[in-house]
Each structure stands twice: as C-alpha cells, then as structure tokens.
Coordinates of C-alpha atoms and ligand atoms in Angstrom, one line a residue:
M1 CA 13.7 137.6 110.8
E2 CA 15.2 140.7 112.3
I3 CA 16.4 143.8 110.8
N4 CA 18.2 146.7 112.2
V5 CA 17.0 150.1 111.1
N6 CA 17.6 153.5 112.5
G7 CA 19.3 151.8 115.7
R8 CA 16.3 149.7 116.8
L9 CA 16.1 145.9 116.2
V10 CA 12.8 145.1 114.3
A11 CA 11.4 141.9 114.0
L12 CA 9.6 140.9 111.0
S13 CA 7.4 137.8 110.3
N14 CA 5.7 136.4 107.1
I15 CA 7.8 138.5 104.8
P16 CA 9.3 136.6 101.6
P17 CA 13.3 137.1 102.1
E18 CA 13.3 138.0 98.4
T19 CA 11.3 141.2 99.1
P20 CA 12.9 144.3 98.3
L21 CA 14.0 146.4 101.3
L22 CA 12.1 149.1 100.1
Y23 CA 8.8 147.6 100.3
V24 CA 9.6 146.6 103.9
L25 CA 10.5 149.9 105.2
R26 CA 7.9 151.9 103.3
N27 CA 5.0 149.2 103.4
D28 CA 5.8 147.4 106.9
L29 CA 7.6 149.9 109.0
Q30 CA 6.1 153.2 107.7
L31 CA 9.3 154.7 107.1
N32 CA 8.6 156.8 104.1
G33 CA 11.8 158.9 103.4
P34 CA 13.1 156.5 101.1
K35 CA 10.8 156.9 97.6
Y36 CA 9.7 154.3 94.9
G37 CA 10.8 155.8 91.5
C38 CA 11.9 153.6 88.7
G39 CA 12.2 150.5 91.1
L40 CA 15.3 149.2 88.8
G41 CA 18.1 150.6 90.8
E42 CA 18.7 153.5 88.5
C43 CA 17.1 156.6 90.0
G44 CA 18.5 156.8 93.7
A45 CA 15.0 158.0 95.1
C46 CA 14.7 155.2 97.3
T47 CA 18.6 155.4 98.8
V48 CA 19.3 154.4 102.5
L49 CA 22.5 153.8 103.9
I50 CA 23.7 150.0 104.6
D51 CA 26.6 149.9 107.0
G52 CA 26.9 153.4 106.2
V53 CA 27.1 153.0 102.5
A54 CA 24.7 154.4 100.3
A55 CA 22.4 151.7 98.9
R56 CA 19.6 151.4 96.7
A57 CA 16.5 149.7 98.9
C58 CA 14.5 149.0 95.8
S59 CA 17.0 146.7 94.4
I60 CA 18.4 145.0 97.8
P61 CA 16.5 142.1 99.0
L62 CA 15.7 141.8 102.7
A63 CA 17.6 138.8 103.2
A64 CA 20.8 140.8 102.1
T65 CA 20.5 143.3 105.2
Q66 CA 20.8 140.6 107.7
G67 CA 23.3 141.2 110.3
K68 CA 23.8 144.7 108.8
T69 CA 22.7 148.3 110.1
I70 CA 20.1 150.4 107.6
T71 CA 19.7 153.9 108.3
T72 CA 16.9 155.9 106.6
L73 CA 16.1 159.4 106.3
E74 CA 14.2 159.0 109.4
G75 CA 17.3 158.2 111.4
L76 CA 19.8 161.0 110.6
S77 CA 18.6 163.5 113.2
H78 CA 19.8 163.1 116.5
N79 CA 18.2 164.6 120.1
G80 CA 15.6 166.6 117.7
E81 CA 18.6 168.4 115.5
L82 CA 18.8 167.8 111.9
H83 CA 21.5 166.3 110.5
P84 CA 23.8 169.0 108.9
V85 CA 22.9 167.5 105.1
Q86 CA 19.3 167.9 105.9
Q87 CA 19.8 171.3 107.5
G88 CA 21.6 172.4 104.6
F89 CA 18.5 171.3 102.0
I90 CA 16.3 173.6 104.4
E91 CA 18.4 176.5 104.0
E92 CA 19.0 176.4 100.5
Q93 CA 15.2 175.5 99.4
A94 CA 16.8 172.9 97.5
A95 CA 13.4 170.9 96.2
Q96 CA 11.1 171.6 93.8
C97 CA 8.6 168.3 93.5
G98 CA 10.9 166.6 96.5
Y99 CA 11.1 163.2 95.1
C100 CA 14.4 163.0 94.6
T101 CA 15.4 164.7 97.8
N102 CA 15.8 161.6 100.1
G103 CA 18.5 160.3 97.5
M104 CA 20.2 163.2 97.2
I105 CA 20.8 163.7 101.0
M106 CA 21.4 160.1 101.8
T107 CA 24.1 160.3 99.1
L108 CA 25.6 163.3 100.5
V109 CA 25.4 162.0 104.0
A110 CA 27.5 158.7 102.8
L111 CA 29.9 160.9 100.9
F112 CA 30.6 163.3 103.8
E113 CA 31.1 160.3 106.1
R114 CA 34.0 159.5 104.0
N115 CA 35.3 162.8 103.3
P116 CA 33.8 165.8 104.7
L117 CA 35.8 168.2 102.6
A118 CA 34.4 166.9 99.4
N119 CA 35.3 169.4 96.7
E120 CA 32.3 170.2 94.1
T121 CA 33.7 168.0 91.3
E122 CA 33.3 165.1 93.8
I123 CA 30.0 166.2 95.0
K124 CA 28.9 166.3 91.5
N125 CA 30.6 162.9 90.7
E126 CA 28.4 161.2 93.8
L127 CA 25.2 162.8 92.6
A128 CA 25.5 161.8 88.9
F129 CA 23.4 158.7 89.3
N130 CA 20.9 160.6 91.1
L131 CA 18.0 161.7 88.8
C132 CA 16.6 165.0 89.5
R133 CA 13.7 166.0 86.9
C134 CA 12.7 169.1 88.0
G135 CA 16.0 170.7 87.3
T136 CA 16.9 171.6 91.0
H137 CA 20.6 170.7 90.5
I138 CA 21.8 174.4 91.4
E139 CA 20.2 174.5 94.7
I140 CA 21.1 170.9 95.5
L141 CA 24.8 171.8 94.9
A142 CA 24.4 175.1 97.2
A143 CA 22.9 172.9 99.8
A144 CA 26.0 170.8 99.6
E145 CA 28.0 173.5 100.1
K146 CA 26.1 174.3 103.0
A147 CA 26.0 171.1 104.7
K148 CA 29.8 171.2 104.4
Q149 CA 29.7 174.5 106.4
I150 CA 27.4 173.5 109.1
L151 CA 29.4 170.4 109.4
A152 CA 32.5 172.4 110.2
E153 CA 30.8 174.5 112.5
R154 CA 29.5 171.7 114.5
G155 CA 33.0 170.0 114.2
A156 CA 34.4 173.2 115.9
Q157 CA 32.0 173.3 118.9
Ligands
FES1 FE1 15.6 152.8 93.6 FE2 15.0 154.1 91.4 S1 13.4 153.2 92.8 S2 16.8 153.6 92.2

C-alpha cells in the first residue's frame, strides 16, 4: 500500500488497512505533529488535511486515504518558510501546553484556504470542535488574525 504524505509517496507494508491513519503517521512515519488526544474524533488534536480538508486522523482508517493527498503539520512550510498560520501562532505565543496546537493550526489552514478573509465568527465556528483545556482561546484567536495579516502581506508581494 502507498500513501501520499506531504508531497511524498510512501510505501507501507504489513499494516492492516483498518489501522487509524494517526497511528501510521506517528508510529511508522515519525510524523508527530498530529497528536493523540481522545482517539474518538472529538478533540481535534490529531487533525491533518486530506485533499485540503481538515480531517481527524484518529478516526480515519488507512485504507480510506488511498489516492488522496495527506498533509500534516510537518508539510506546511515551504523552502524553510513557515505557513502564515504557524507564523501567527509563534508571533502571538498562542500555546500553553501546546497539545491542541496542531489541530488549531491545521483547522485554520483549511479554513483560510477556502476563505482567506474569514471573520472572527467564522473562525470561532471553525474552531468550535477543537478543544483546548488550558484556556488559550484569546491567543489562538489573535494568532488567527495575525495569520490573516501575514497571508495578505505575502499575497501582496
Ligand atoms: Fe482524534 Fe481526538 S485524537 S479527535
């Protein structure tokens, strides 16, 4: 079986097709950006992009990713330049324990891909099912606004 991860075709062998994608990413490919939180599709810590759409890797069997492109946190930067959403999180210091950060970033990347001008309500709605137990929500929203700004600046260059 082959999967397409972060622009690379990766051959996998002896992995049962029903194995959750998250296990394959973390255990077999050492892509540890996506986190294991609930394992039930409820917290968002494991979020990746599948064909550009935010998806919960803990609840998606490996077999369901055939012929699709998977992007993890590790695949967001280009030529050493962080994605605007990653940069926004750093500039706003939008993490406490950091466990939810992967999911917040991946969810925002997918949103801004569809709607780079998403307003605060749309951002909040998009993040409503990504859980943060530290209460870093204010900084996360500030990071989203910073990301929009960086996206606009880069677009103008
Ligand atoms: Fe996948 Fe919680 S670990 S949604």
